[in-house]
Every structure is written in structure tokens, then in C-alpha cells.
PDB file of C-alpha atoms in Angstrom:
ATOM      1  CA  UNK A 965      -0.056  -0.029   0.042  1.00 47.00           C
ATOM      2  CA  UNK A 966       2.745   2.370   0.949  1.00 49.00           C
ATOM      3  CA  UNK A 967       4.765   1.329  -2.218  1.00 49.00           C
ATOM      4  CA  UNK A 968       1.726   2.066  -4.306  1.00 49.00           C
ATOM      5  CA  UNK A 969       1.187   5.485  -2.653  1.00 51.00           C
ATOM      6  CA  UNK A 970       4.830   6.455  -2.982  1.00 54.00           C
ATOM      7  CA  UNK A 971       4.755   5.424  -6.763  1.00 54.00           C
ATOM      8  CA  UNK A 972       1.643   7.611  -7.080  1.00 55.00           C
ATOM      9  CA  UNK A 973       3.141  10.683  -5.297  1.00 58.00           C
ATOM     10  CA  UNK A 974       6.316  10.224  -7.559  1.00 56.00           C
ATOM     11  CA  UNK A 975       4.366  10.168 -10.748  1.00 53.00           C
ATOM     12  CA  UNK A 976       2.282  13.206  -9.554  1.00 55.00           C
ATOM     13  CA  UNK A 977       5.545  15.164  -8.701  1.00 55.00           C
ATOM     14  CA  UNK A 978       7.013  14.224 -12.086  1.00 56.00           C
ATOM     15  CA  UNK A 979       3.846  15.275 -13.836  1.00 56.00           C
ATOM     16  CA  UNK A 980       3.719  18.607 -12.073  1.00 51.00           C
ATOM     17  CA  UNK A 981       7.537  19.262 -12.832  1.00 53.00           C
ATOM     18  CA  UNK A 982       6.842  18.473 -16.497  1.00 53.00           C
ATOM     19  CA  UNK A 983       3.880  20.874 -16.545  1.00 49.00           C
ATOM     20  CA  UNK A 984       6.117  23.545 -14.940  1.00 49.00           C
ATOM     21  CA  UNK A 985       8.868  23.086 -17.396  1.00 52.00           C
ATOM     22  CA  UNK A 986       6.507  23.103 -20.378  1.00 52.00           C
ATOM     23  CA  UNK A 987       4.843  26.216 -19.024  1.00 45.00           C
ATOM     24  CA  UNK A 988       8.212  28.008 -18.500  1.00 43.00           C
ATOM     25  CA  UNK A 989       9.423  26.845 -22.046  1.00 48.00           C
ATOM     26  CA  UNK A 990       6.291  28.260 -23.599  1.00 43.00           C
ATOM     27  CA  UNK A 991       6.510  31.370 -21.671  1.00 36.00           C
ATOM     28  CA  UNK A 992      10.133  32.168 -22.702  1.00 39.00           C
ATOM     29  CA  UNK A 993       9.489  31.063 -26.172  1.00 41.00           C
ATOM     30  CA  UNK A 994       6.523  33.517 -26.262  1.00 37.00           C
ATOM     31  CA  UNK A 995       8.681  36.306 -24.896  1.00 33.00           C
ATOM     32  CA  UNK A 996      11.399  35.738 -27.588  1.00 38.00           C
ATOM     33  CA  UNK A 997       8.884  35.768 -30.229  1.00 36.00           C
ATOM     34  CA  UNK A 998       7.173  38.766 -28.958  1.00 31.00           C
ATOM     35  CA  UNK A 999      10.493  40.478 -28.489  1.00 31.00           C
ATOM     36  CA  UNK A1000      11.503  39.716 -32.077  1.00 39.00           C
ATOM     37  CA  UNK A1001       8.282  40.941 -33.428  1.00 34.00           C
ATOM     38  CA  UNK A1002       8.417  44.183 -31.293  1.00 27.00           C
ATOM     39  CA  UNK A1003      12.039  44.713 -32.518  1.00 35.00           C
ATOM     40  CA  UNK A1004      11.094  44.288 -36.151  1.00 39.00           C
ATOM     41  CA  UNK A1005       8.204  46.450 -35.764  1.00 34.00           C
ATOM     42  CA  UNK A1006      10.171  49.271 -34.174  1.00 30.00           C
ATOM     43  CA  UNK A1007      12.896  48.876 -36.686  1.00 39.00           C
ATOM     44  CA  UNK A1008      10.359  49.426 -39.342  1.00 39.00           C
ATOM     45  CA  UNK A1009       8.899  52.456 -37.557  1.00 32.00           C
ATOM     46  CA  UNK A1010      12.395  53.879 -36.933  1.00 35.00           C
ATOM     47  CA  UNK A1011      13.203  53.521 -40.543  1.00 42.00           C
ATOM     48  CA  UNK A1012      10.043  55.276 -41.498  1.00 38.00           C
ATOM     49  CA  UNK A1013      10.599  58.052 -38.911  1.00 37.00           C
ATOM     50  CA  UNK A1014      14.132  58.556 -40.017  1.00 40.00           C
ATOM     51  CA  UNK A1015      13.055  58.834 -43.588  1.00 38.00           C
ATOM     52  CA  UNK A1016      10.424  61.287 -42.677  1.00 39.00           C
ATOM     53  CA  UNK A1017      12.836  63.213 -40.462  1.00 39.00           C
ATOM     54  CA  UNK A1018      15.380  63.443 -43.204  1.00 44.00           C
ATOM     55  CA  UNK A1019      13.112  64.775 -45.811  1.00 50.00           C
ATOM     56  CA  UNK A1020      12.111  67.609 -43.393  1.00 58.00           C
ATOM     57  CA  UNK A1021      15.525  68.188 -41.902  1.00 86.00           C
ATOM     58  CA  UNK A1022      18.373  70.703 -42.545  1.00 93.00           C
ATOM     59  CA  UNK A1023      15.871  73.548 -43.166  1.00 93.00           C
ATOM     60  CA  UNK A1024      17.244  76.972 -42.998  1.00 94.00           C
ATOM     61  CA  UNK A1025      15.512  77.600 -39.786  1.00 93.00           C
ATOM     62  CA  UNK A1026      17.451  74.624 -38.300  1.00 94.00           C
ATOM     63  CA  UNK A1027      20.633  76.368 -39.440  1.00 96.00           C
ATOM     64  CA  UNK A1028      19.665  79.708 -37.970  1.00 95.00           C
ATOM     65  CA  UNK A1029      18.462  78.225 -34.749  1.00 94.00           C
ATOM     66  CA  UNK A1030      21.809  76.334 -34.332  1.00 96.00           C
ATOM     67  CA  UNK A1031      23.880  79.447 -35.295  1.00 96.00           C
ATOM     68  CA  UNK A1032      22.223  81.506 -32.455  1.00 95.00           C
ATOM     69  CA  UNK A1033      21.915  78.957 -29.779  1.00 95.00           C
ATOM     70  CA  UNK A1034      25.005  76.724 -30.338  1.00 96.00           C
ATOM     71  CA  UNK A1035      27.574  78.283 -32.803  1.00 96.00           C
ATOM     72  CA  UNK A1036      27.749  81.686 -31.275  1.00 95.00           C
ATOM     73  CA  UNK A1037      28.038  80.687 -27.599  1.00 96.00           C
ATOM     74  CA  UNK A1038      30.807  78.303 -28.634  1.00 97.00           C
ATOM     75  CA  UNK A1039      32.469  80.838 -30.996  1.00 96.00           C
ATOM     76  CA  UNK A1040      32.607  83.320 -28.182  1.00 95.00           C
ATOM     77  CA  UNK A1041      34.325  80.858 -25.927  1.00 97.00           C
ATOM     78  CA  UNK A1042      36.820  79.876 -28.592  1.00 97.00           C
ATOM     79  CA  UNK A1043      37.959  83.518 -29.044  1.00 95.00           C
ATOM     80  CA  UNK A1044      38.150  83.990 -25.455  1.00 96.00           C
ATOM     81  CA  UNK A1045      40.167  80.782 -24.985  1.00 96.00           C
ATOM     82  CA  UNK A1046      42.609  81.650 -27.690  1.00 96.00           C
ATOM     83  CA  UNK A1047      43.061  85.343 -26.398  1.00 96.00           C
ATOM     84  CA  UNK A1048      43.396  84.142 -22.806  1.00 95.00           C
ATOM     85  CA  UNK A1049      45.968  81.531 -23.530  1.00 95.00           C
ATOM     86  CA  UNK A1050      48.022  83.964 -25.544  1.00 95.00           C
ATOM     87  CA  UNK A1051      47.995  86.365 -22.664  1.00 94.00           C
ATOM     88  CA  UNK A1052      48.814  83.675 -20.212  1.00 94.00           C
ATOM     89  CA  UNK A1053      51.940  82.877 -22.229  1.00 94.00           C
ATOM     90  CA  UNK A1054      53.240  86.425 -21.815  1.00 94.00           C
ATOM     91  CA  UNK A1055      52.382  86.729 -18.070  1.00 93.00           C
ATOM     92  CA  UNK A1056      54.732  86.569 -15.088  1.00 92.00           C
ATOM     93  CA  UNK A1057      52.064  87.202 -12.370  1.00 92.00           C
ATOM     94  CA  UNK A1058      51.232  84.107 -10.461  1.00 91.00           C
ATOM     95  CA  UNK A1059      47.970  85.435  -9.242  1.00 92.00           C
ATOM     96  CA  UNK A1060      46.866  86.741 -12.527  1.00 93.00           C
ATOM     97  CA  UNK A1061      47.735  83.408 -14.135  1.00 92.00           C
ATOM     98  CA  UNK A1062      45.625  81.479 -11.431  1.00 93.00           C
ATOM     99  CA  UNK A1063      42.768  83.972 -12.086  1.00 94.00           C
ATOM    100  CA  UNK A1064      43.061  83.471 -15.804  1.00 94.00           C
ATOM    101  CA  UNK A1065      42.669  79.634 -15.582  1.00 93.00           C
ATOM    102  CA  UNK A1066      39.838  79.967 -13.257  1.00 93.00           C
ATOM    103  CA  UNK A1067      37.962  82.419 -15.435  1.00 95.00           C
ATOM    104  CA  UNK A1068      38.501  80.113 -18.511  1.00 95.00           C
ATOM    105  CA  UNK A1069      36.848  77.156 -16.491  1.00 95.00           C
ATOM    106  CA  UNK A1070      33.951  79.451 -15.460  1.00 96.00           C
ATOM    107  CA  UNK A1071      33.466  80.585 -18.954  1.00 96.00           C
ATOM    108  CA  UNK A1072      33.313  77.090 -20.342  1.00 96.00           C
ATOM    109  CA  UNK A1073      30.703  76.066 -17.843  1.00 96.00           C
ATOM    110  CA  UNK A1074      28.752  79.268 -18.533  1.00 96.00           C
ATOM    111  CA  UNK A1075      28.729  78.629 -22.294  1.00 96.00           C
ATOM    112  CA  UNK A1076      27.860  75.019 -21.701  1.00 96.00           C
ATOM    113  CA  UNK A1077      24.719  76.094 -19.981  1.00 95.00           C
ATOM    114  CA  UNK A1078      23.820  78.391 -22.843  1.00 93.00           C
ATOM    115  CA  UNK A1079      24.120  75.573 -25.320  1.00 93.00           C
ATOM    116  CA  UNK A1080      21.869  73.282 -23.385  1.00 85.00           C
ATOM    117  CA  UNK A1081      19.105  75.788 -23.019  1.00 76.00           C
ATOM    118  CA  UNK A1082      17.343  74.460 -26.158  1.00 72.00           C
ATOM    119  CA  UNK A1083      16.551  70.953 -27.286  1.00 68.00           C
ATOM    120  CA  UNK A1084      18.822  69.014 -29.484  1.00 76.00           C
ATOM    121  CA  UNK A1085      18.243  69.029 -33.204  1.00 85.00           C
ATOM    122  CA  UNK A1086      17.065  65.442 -33.558  1.00 82.00           C
ATOM    123  CA  UNK A1087      15.549  66.198 -36.882  1.00 86.00           C
ATOM    124  CA  UNK A1088      18.922  67.281 -38.427  1.00 92.00           C
ATOM    125  CA  UNK A1089      21.450  64.509 -37.391  1.00 94.00           C
ATOM    126  CA  UNK A1090      24.538  66.436 -38.217  1.00 96.00           C
ATOM    127  CA  UNK A1091      23.361  69.474 -36.162  1.00 96.00           C
ATOM    128  CA  UNK A1092      22.521  67.011 -33.385  1.00 94.00           C
ATOM    129  CA  UNK A1093      26.058  65.570 -33.547  1.00 95.00           C
ATOM    130  CA  UNK A1094      27.512  69.003 -33.744  1.00 96.00           C
ATOM    131  CA  UNK A1095      25.746  70.281 -30.544  1.00 96.00           C
ATOM    132  CA  UNK A1096      26.864  67.059 -28.658  1.00 95.00           C
ATOM    133  CA  UNK A1097      30.486  67.648 -29.775  1.00 97.00           C
ATOM    134  CA  UNK A1098      30.272  71.322 -28.719  1.00 97.00           C
ATOM    135  CA  UNK A1099      29.186  70.140 -25.232  1.00 96.00           C
ATOM    136  CA  UNK A1100      31.925  67.556 -25.057  1.00 97.00           C
ATOM    137  CA  UNK A1101      34.379  70.229 -26.049  1.00 98.00           C
ATOM    138  CA  UNK A1102      33.220  72.713 -23.442  1.00 97.00           C
ATOM    139  CA  UNK A1103      33.317  70.048 -20.669  1.00 97.00           C
ATOM    140  CA  UNK A1104      36.804  69.119 -21.475  1.00 97.00           C
ATOM    141  CA  UNK A1105      38.078  72.717 -21.709  1.00 97.00           C
ATOM    142  CA  UNK A1106      36.695  73.226 -18.238  1.00 96.00           C
ATOM    143  CA  UNK A1107      38.399  70.204 -16.931  1.00 96.00           C
ATOM    144  CA  UNK A1108      41.716  71.178 -18.564  1.00 95.00           C
ATOM    145  CA  UNK A1109      41.463  74.744 -17.077  1.00 92.00           C
ATOM    146  CA  UNK A1110      40.930  73.303 -13.471  1.00 90.00           C
ATOM    147  CA  UNK A1111      43.591  70.764 -13.889  1.00 89.00           C
ATOM    148  CA  UNK A1112      46.622  72.908 -14.699  1.00 87.00           C
ATOM    149  CA  UNK A1113      48.332  74.666 -11.824  1.00 84.00           C
ATOM    150  CA  UNK A1114      49.589  78.203 -12.563  1.00 81.00           C
ATOM    151  CA  UNK A1115      52.796  79.582 -11.209  1.00 79.00           C
ATOM    152  CA  UNK A1116      54.714  82.680 -11.935  1.00 74.00           C
ATOM    153  CA  UNK A1117      55.633  81.398 -15.425  1.00 88.00           C
ATOM    154  CA  UNK A1118      52.638  82.032 -17.512  1.00 89.00           C
ATOM    155  CA  UNK A1119      54.552  80.538 -20.608  1.00 92.00           C
ATOM    156  CA  UNK A1120      54.985  77.182 -18.761  1.00 93.00           C
ATOM    157  CA  UNK A1121      51.257  77.239 -17.581  1.00 92.00           C
ATOM    158  CA  UNK A1122      50.152  77.996 -21.279  1.00 94.00           C
ATOM    159  CA  UNK A1123      52.307  75.198 -22.576  1.00 93.00           C
ATOM    160  CA  UNK A1124      50.894  72.737 -20.061  1.00 93.00           C
ATOM    161  CA  UNK A1125      47.384  73.789 -20.831  1.00 94.00           C
ATOM    162  CA  UNK A1126      47.869  73.615 -24.600  1.00 94.00           C
ATOM    163  CA  UNK A1127      49.402  70.084 -24.372  1.00 94.00           C
ATOM    164  CA  UNK A1128      47.030  68.775 -21.849  1.00 94.00           C
ATOM    165  CA  UNK A1129      45.150  65.634 -23.013  1.00 95.00           C
ATOM    166  CA  UNK A1130      41.830  67.246 -21.944  1.00 96.00           C
ATOM    167  CA  UNK A1131      42.687  70.288 -24.189  1.00 96.00           C
ATOM    168  CA  UNK A1132      43.673  68.281 -27.254  1.00 97.00           C
ATOM    169  CA  UNK A1133      40.629  66.260 -27.063  1.00 97.00           C
ATOM    170  CA  UNK A1134      38.497  69.449 -26.510  1.00 98.00           C
ATOM    171  CA  UNK A1135      39.984  70.988 -29.548  1.00 98.00           C
ATOM    172  CA  UNK A1136      39.223  67.915 -31.727  1.00 98.00           C
ATOM    173  CA  UNK A1137      35.661  67.817 -30.531  1.00 98.00           C
ATOM    174  CA  UNK A1138      35.296  71.519 -31.274  1.00 98.00           C
ATOM    175  CA  UNK A1139      36.752  71.155 -34.709  1.00 98.00           C
ATOM    176  CA  UNK A1140      34.488  68.189 -35.388  1.00 98.00           C
ATOM    177  CA  UNK A1141      31.477  70.141 -34.235  1.00 98.00           C
ATOM    178  CA  UNK A1142      32.530  72.852 -36.815  1.00 98.00           C
ATOM    179  CA  UNK A1143      32.776  70.158 -39.515  1.00 98.00           C
ATOM    180  CA  UNK A1144      29.319  68.856 -38.597  1.00 97.00           C
ATOM    181  CA  UNK A1145      27.837  72.455 -39.014  1.00 98.00           C
ATOM    182  CA  UNK A1146      29.431  73.090 -42.402  1.00 98.00           C
ATOM    183  CA  UNK A1147      28.398  69.662 -43.638  1.00 97.00           C
ATOM    184  CA  UNK A1148      24.836  70.526 -42.561  1.00 97.00           C
ATOM    185  CA  UNK A1149      24.983  73.574 -44.685  1.00 97.00           C
ATOM    186  CA  UNK A1150      26.141  71.585 -47.541  1.00 97.00           C
ATOM    187  CA  UNK A1151      22.986  69.253 -47.107  1.00 96.00           C
ATOM    188  CA  UNK A1152      20.760  72.409 -46.989  1.00 97.00           C
ATOM    189  CA  UNK A1153      22.422  73.640 -50.245  1.00 97.00           C
ATOM    190  CA  UNK A1154      21.898  70.294 -51.993  1.00 96.00           C
ATOM    191  CA  UNK A1155      18.130  70.436 -51.142  1.00 94.00           C
ATOM    192  CA  UNK A1156      18.125  74.174 -52.343  1.00 92.00           C
ATOM    193  CA  UNK A1157      20.273  73.933 -55.633  1.00 94.00           C
ATOM    194  CA  UNK A1158      20.695  70.640 -57.467  1.00 92.00           C
ATOM    195  CA  UNK A1159      24.152  71.830 -58.581  1.00 93.00           C
ATOM    196  CA  UNK A1160      25.391  71.501 -54.841  1.00 95.00           C
ATOM    197  CA  UNK A1161      26.401  68.020 -53.804  1.00 93.00           C
ATOM    198  CA  UNK A1162      25.007  66.759 -50.482  1.00 92.00           C
ATOM    199  CA  UNK A1163      28.368  65.737 -49.069  1.00 90.00           C
ATOM    200  CA  UNK A1164      32.063  66.707 -49.654  1.00 88.00           C
ATOM    201  CA  UNK A1165      33.203  63.093 -50.062  1.00 81.00           C
ATOM    202  CA  UNK A1166      36.765  61.820 -49.366  1.00 80.00           C
ATOM    203  CA  UNK A1167      39.159  64.708 -49.105  1.00 74.00           C
ATOM    204  CA  UNK A1168      41.945  64.491 -51.798  1.00 84.00           C
ATOM    205  CA  UNK A1169      44.513  66.978 -53.095  1.00 92.00           C
ATOM    206  CA  UNK A1170      42.390  69.720 -54.864  1.00 94.00           C
ATOM    207  CA  UNK A1171      43.774  71.479 -57.870  1.00 95.00           C
ATOM    208  CA  UNK A1172      42.903  75.132 -58.472  1.00 96.00           C
ATOM    209  CA  UNK A1173      40.932  74.082 -61.606  1.00 94.00           C
ATOM    210  CA  UNK A1174      38.845  71.726 -59.385  1.00 95.00           C
ATOM    211  CA  UNK A1175      38.477  74.420 -56.699  1.00 96.00           C
ATOM    212  CA  UNK A1176      37.131  77.102 -59.114  1.00 95.00           C
ATOM    213  CA  UNK A1177      34.311  74.648 -60.114  1.00 96.00           C
ATOM    214  CA  UNK A1178      33.190  74.119 -56.600  1.00 96.00           C
ATOM    215  CA  UNK A1179      30.277  75.813 -55.113  1.00 97.00           C
ATOM    216  CA  UNK A1180      31.007  77.981 -51.946  1.00 98.00           C
ATOM    217  CA  UNK A1181      29.301  75.618 -49.551  1.00 98.00           C
ATOM    218  CA  UNK A1182      31.440  72.647 -50.799  1.00 98.00           C
ATOM    219  CA  UNK A1183      34.533  74.695 -50.524  1.00 98.00           C
ATOM    220  CA  UNK A1184      33.704  75.693 -46.874  1.00 98.00           C
ATOM    221  CA  UNK A1185      32.860  72.112 -45.927  1.00 97.00           C
ATOM    222  CA  UNK A1186      36.247  70.931 -47.486  1.00 97.00           C
ATOM    223  CA  UNK A1187      38.151  73.655 -45.492  1.00 97.00           C
ATOM    224  CA  UNK A1188      36.356  72.745 -42.252  1.00 98.00           C
ATOM    225  CA  UNK A1189      37.511  69.168 -42.947  1.00 97.00           C
ATOM    226  CA  UNK A1190      41.151  70.291 -43.402  1.00 97.00           C
ATOM    227  CA  UNK A1191      40.930  72.331 -40.294  1.00 97.00           C
ATOM    228  CA  UNK A1192      39.897  69.228 -38.363  1.00 97.00           C
ATOM    229  CA  UNK A1193      42.707  67.185 -39.753  1.00 96.00           C
ATOM    230  CA  UNK A1194      45.269  69.753 -39.130  1.00 96.00           C
ATOM    231  CA  UNK A1195      43.845  70.879 -35.785  1.00 97.00           C
ATOM    232  CA  UNK A1196      43.593  74.464 -36.839  1.00 97.00           C
ATOM    233  CA  UNK A1197      41.704  76.092 -33.812  1.00 97.00           C
ATOM    234  CA  UNK A1198      41.466  79.706 -34.648  1.00 96.00           C
ATOM    235  CA  UNK A1199      39.097  82.616 -34.394  1.00 93.00           C
ATOM    236  CA  UNK A1200      38.441  82.810 -38.040  1.00 96.00           C
ATOM    237  CA  UNK A1201      35.916  80.604 -39.779  1.00 97.00           C
ATOM    238  CA  UNK A1202      36.269  78.161 -42.736  1.00 98.00           C
ATOM    239  CA  UNK A1203      34.829  80.749 -45.207  1.00 98.00           C
ATOM    240  CA  UNK A1204      37.510  83.129 -44.197  1.00 98.00           C
ATOM    241  CA  UNK A1205      40.051  80.678 -45.438  1.00 98.00           C
ATOM    242  CA  UNK A1206      37.928  80.023 -48.603  1.00 98.00           C
ATOM    243  CA  UNK A1207      37.800  83.760 -49.365  1.00 98.00           C
ATOM    244  CA  UNK A1208      41.614  84.230 -48.797  1.00 98.00           C
ATOM    245  CA  UNK A1209      42.430  81.247 -51.114  1.00 98.00           C
ATOM    246  CA  UNK A1210      39.964  82.686 -53.923  1.00 98.00           C
ATOM    247  CA  UNK A1211      41.567  86.111 -53.685  1.00 97.00           C
ATOM    248  CA  UNK A1212      45.043  84.570 -53.983  1.00 96.00           C
ATOM    249  CA  UNK A1213      43.874  82.621 -57.039  1.00 96.00           C
ATOM    250  CA  UNK A1214      42.044  85.453 -58.847  1.00 95.00           C
ATOM    251  CA  UNK A1215      44.645  88.201 -57.937  1.00 95.00           C
ATOM    252  CA  UNK A1216      47.425  86.177 -59.354  1.00 96.00           C
ATOM    253  CA  UNK A1217      49.279  85.857 -56.032  1.00 95.00           C
ATOM    254  CA  UNK A1218      48.949  82.056 -55.969  1.00 95.00           C
ATOM    255  CA  UNK A1219      50.550  81.689 -59.458  1.00 94.00           C
ATOM    256  CA  UNK A1220      53.405  84.011 -58.535  1.00 95.00           C
ATOM    257  CA  UNK A1221      54.061  81.982 -55.436  1.00 94.00           C
ATOM    258  CA  UNK A1222      54.107  78.822 -57.598  1.00 94.00           C
ATOM    259  CA  UNK A1223      51.257  77.272 -55.581  1.00 95.00           C
ATOM    260  CA  UNK A1224      49.533  74.449 -57.323  1.00 91.00           C
ATOM    261  CA  UNK A1225      46.782  73.124 -54.960  1.00 96.00           C
ATOM    262  CA  UNK A1226      44.523  74.178 -52.070  1.00 97.00           C
ATOM    263  CA  UNK A1227      46.372  71.984 -49.538  1.00 96.00           C
ATOM    264  CA  UNK A1228      49.693  73.848 -49.986  1.00 96.00           C
ATOM    265  CA  UNK A1229      47.748  77.234 -50.061  1.00 97.00           C
ATOM    266  CA  UNK A1230      46.154  76.404 -46.745  1.00 97.00           C
ATOM    267  CA  UNK A1231      49.601  75.499 -45.362  1.00 96.00           C
ATOM    268  CA  UNK A1232      51.181  78.721 -46.383  1.00 97.00           C
ATOM    269  CA  UNK A1233      48.301  80.839 -45.154  1.00 97.00           C
ATOM    270  CA  UNK A1234      48.070  79.270 -41.718  1.00 96.00           C
ATOM    271  CA  UNK A1235      51.899  79.162 -41.271  1.00 96.00           C
ATOM    272  CA  UNK A1236      52.222  82.994 -42.061  1.00 96.00           C
ATOM    273  CA  UNK A1237      49.072  84.085 -40.128  1.00 95.00           C
ATOM    274  CA  UNK A1238      47.537  85.524 -43.270  1.00 96.00           C
ATOM    275  CA  UNK A1239      43.927  84.635 -42.492  1.00 97.00           C
ATOM    276  CA  UNK A1240      41.842  86.998 -40.358  1.00 95.00           C
ATOM    277  CA  UNK A1241      38.391  87.113 -39.234  1.00 94.00           C
ATOM    278  CA  UNK A1242      35.992  88.817 -41.426  1.00 93.00           C
ATOM    279  CA  UNK A1243      38.018  87.985 -44.656  1.00 96.00           C
ATOM    280  CA  UNK A1244      34.958  86.429 -46.136  1.00 97.00           C
ATOM    281  CA  UNK A1245      32.905  89.563 -45.731  1.00 96.00           C
ATOM    282  CA  UNK A1246      35.740  91.590 -47.245  1.00 95.00           C
ATOM    283  CA  UNK A1247      35.410  89.712 -50.553  1.00 96.00           C
ATOM    284  CA  UNK A1248      31.934  88.591 -50.351  1.00 96.00           C
ATOM    285  CA  UNK A1249      30.520  91.020 -53.005  1.00 95.00           C
ATOM    286  CA  UNK A1250      33.383  90.472 -55.217  1.00 95.00           C
ATOM    287  CA  UNK A1251      33.468  86.797 -55.434  1.00 96.00           C
ATOM    288  CA  UNK A1252      30.228  85.267 -53.859  1.00 97.00           C
ATOM    289  CA  UNK A1253      27.365  87.518 -55.254  1.00 93.00           C
ATOM    290  CA  UNK A1254      25.665  84.633 -57.126  1.00 94.00           C
ATOM    291  CA  UNK A1255      26.540  81.914 -54.612  1.00 96.00           C
ATOM    292  CA  UNK A1256      23.827  79.884 -52.727  1.00 96.00           C
ATOM    293  CA  UNK A1257      24.187  80.212 -48.982  1.00 96.00           C
ATOM    294  CA  UNK A1258      21.955  80.193 -45.975  1.00 96.00           C
ATOM    295  CA  UNK A1259      20.825  83.448 -44.335  1.00 95.00           C
ATOM    296  CA  UNK A1260      23.316  83.201 -41.508  1.00 96.00           C
ATOM    297  CA  UNK A1261      24.739  86.435 -39.994  1.00 95.00           C
ATOM    298  CA  UNK A1262      28.506  85.458 -40.581  1.00 94.00           C
ATOM    299  CA  UNK A1263      27.803  85.271 -44.307  1.00 95.00           C
ATOM    300  CA  UNK A1264      26.286  88.788 -44.479  1.00 90.00           C
ATOM    301  CA  UNK A1265      27.391  90.937 -41.627  1.00 81.00           C
TER     302      UNK A1265
END
């Protein structure tokens, strides 16, 4: 009797365990299938949303909003940074040097707050990336300024600051943000004028003949790429280099200097300090009156 009862209990237990295993197997199979279906569903929706966003992205209003809310605060910081580091390199006052570094860190944090006041540009991916890169750059500049200890030798402090890993990374992110912005203008231009390509493509040695055929927005995007690759972190903008090159070509200066391509021209201009802010405005009417460009202040003021 006891043997029969034990056998029954064992069979009952095994059956119950089999039921639980089957139930769990069905449950997890259902979860996996549901997850796969959900993932596929959202992949499809994401593709549709991305296509919809792209068709409506890179509008002039996007560029104008970015210019005022992101580009200008960062541009102001960049100028202040370059001026402050140059002044630091000439200073021999320890107290003044400490104040300079502290003020740079405060300014970076202040501009960071300005840049984050408005929503990210999710409908224009390159502007979205540019804003993120600006924020990364300002964060790293703030950290670099707080990391370096100033003494009586401002030149030594400036050298440490320029060579600090945080600073070099901050410069790269800032120049990448600039490239993102100018690539965004190129995409806007392609939607506005069919003669303008949507992207600059792989950067190669550009002859003067090729350069003359390029629309302004493509020239600017190419220069922004060169500035990134060469780590040219200056107060002037890509279009200022563009204008300086065009004037060298059309005035005959490039020929007299035996320059043959854009890359060598950029090298000469940067090494001699020949490019200045507002160079584009100086020659805008002479060379760019018929060019397609967005209504951004630095192209017209």
C-alpha cells in the first residue's frame, strides 16, 4: 500500500514538474517571439521616422537656430580661450595666471549652460552631433583649465594647458562640431540647389581648376575638414580661409608663389598668419554674389 502510494506521489510530482517546465518553455518562447516581433516593428517604424525626419531636416530655420543657440556661444568661448592662453603665455604674475585659468573654466561652464538651453536638433542628425560635440568640447576645456596649476611662469602654464590631454581632445571635438555644422549647410544647399552635392566626399588634393568649379558651400565644408585634420583652432571661420584662397587665385598671387593646390595654399596661409576674421565679408560681394548660402549672419554681416 505504501509502495503504491509512493509511486503515485512520484508520478504526480514528475507530472507537475513536467507541467512547470513546459509552461516556462512556452513562456520564454513567447517572450522571445514577442521581442523579435516588437524589435522588427520598431525597426520598421524607426526607418519610416528617419526617412520622414530626413526629408524635413536641414531647413534654413534649423541652421539659423543652431547658429544662434550653439555656434555663437561656442565661437565666443573659442575667441576668449585663444586670447586668454596667448595672454597667459606672456604673463609673469602668478595671481593673474591663476585667475586666468579659473575664469576660463567658469566661461566654459557658462557657455555649456547656454548651449543646453534648447532641445537637441534630432531632426537634423549632423546638427544633433555638432551640438553634442560642442558640449563635449566645453566640458573638456573646463576640466583642462581646472587641472593645470599656474605659477609665476605664464609661458609654462600655457604650454601645459595647450598640451594637456583634455585640451587636445576638446580642440578635436570643437573642430568636429564645426565640420558637422558646415556639412549641414552643404546638405541644406543640396536641397536648395541641385548643382550642390549633399556631401564633400573623401578629401583629396584639390587643384585650383577643381576648386574654381566648386560651389561655396562645398569649398567651406572641405576647408572645415582640413581644419579638423590639421587641428587649426582659430578665431576665423572656414569661409575666411576660402575667401583668402580665392583672392590669392584670382589676384594672381597663388601663381606668382608657384602654388598648385588648395592644401599647399592652406599650409602657407596658416603658417604665415595671413587669415583674419571677416576675410569672407571683405570679398563677399566681389566673389560670392551669385552663390547659394543660408541666411546666417556670418555670411552677411
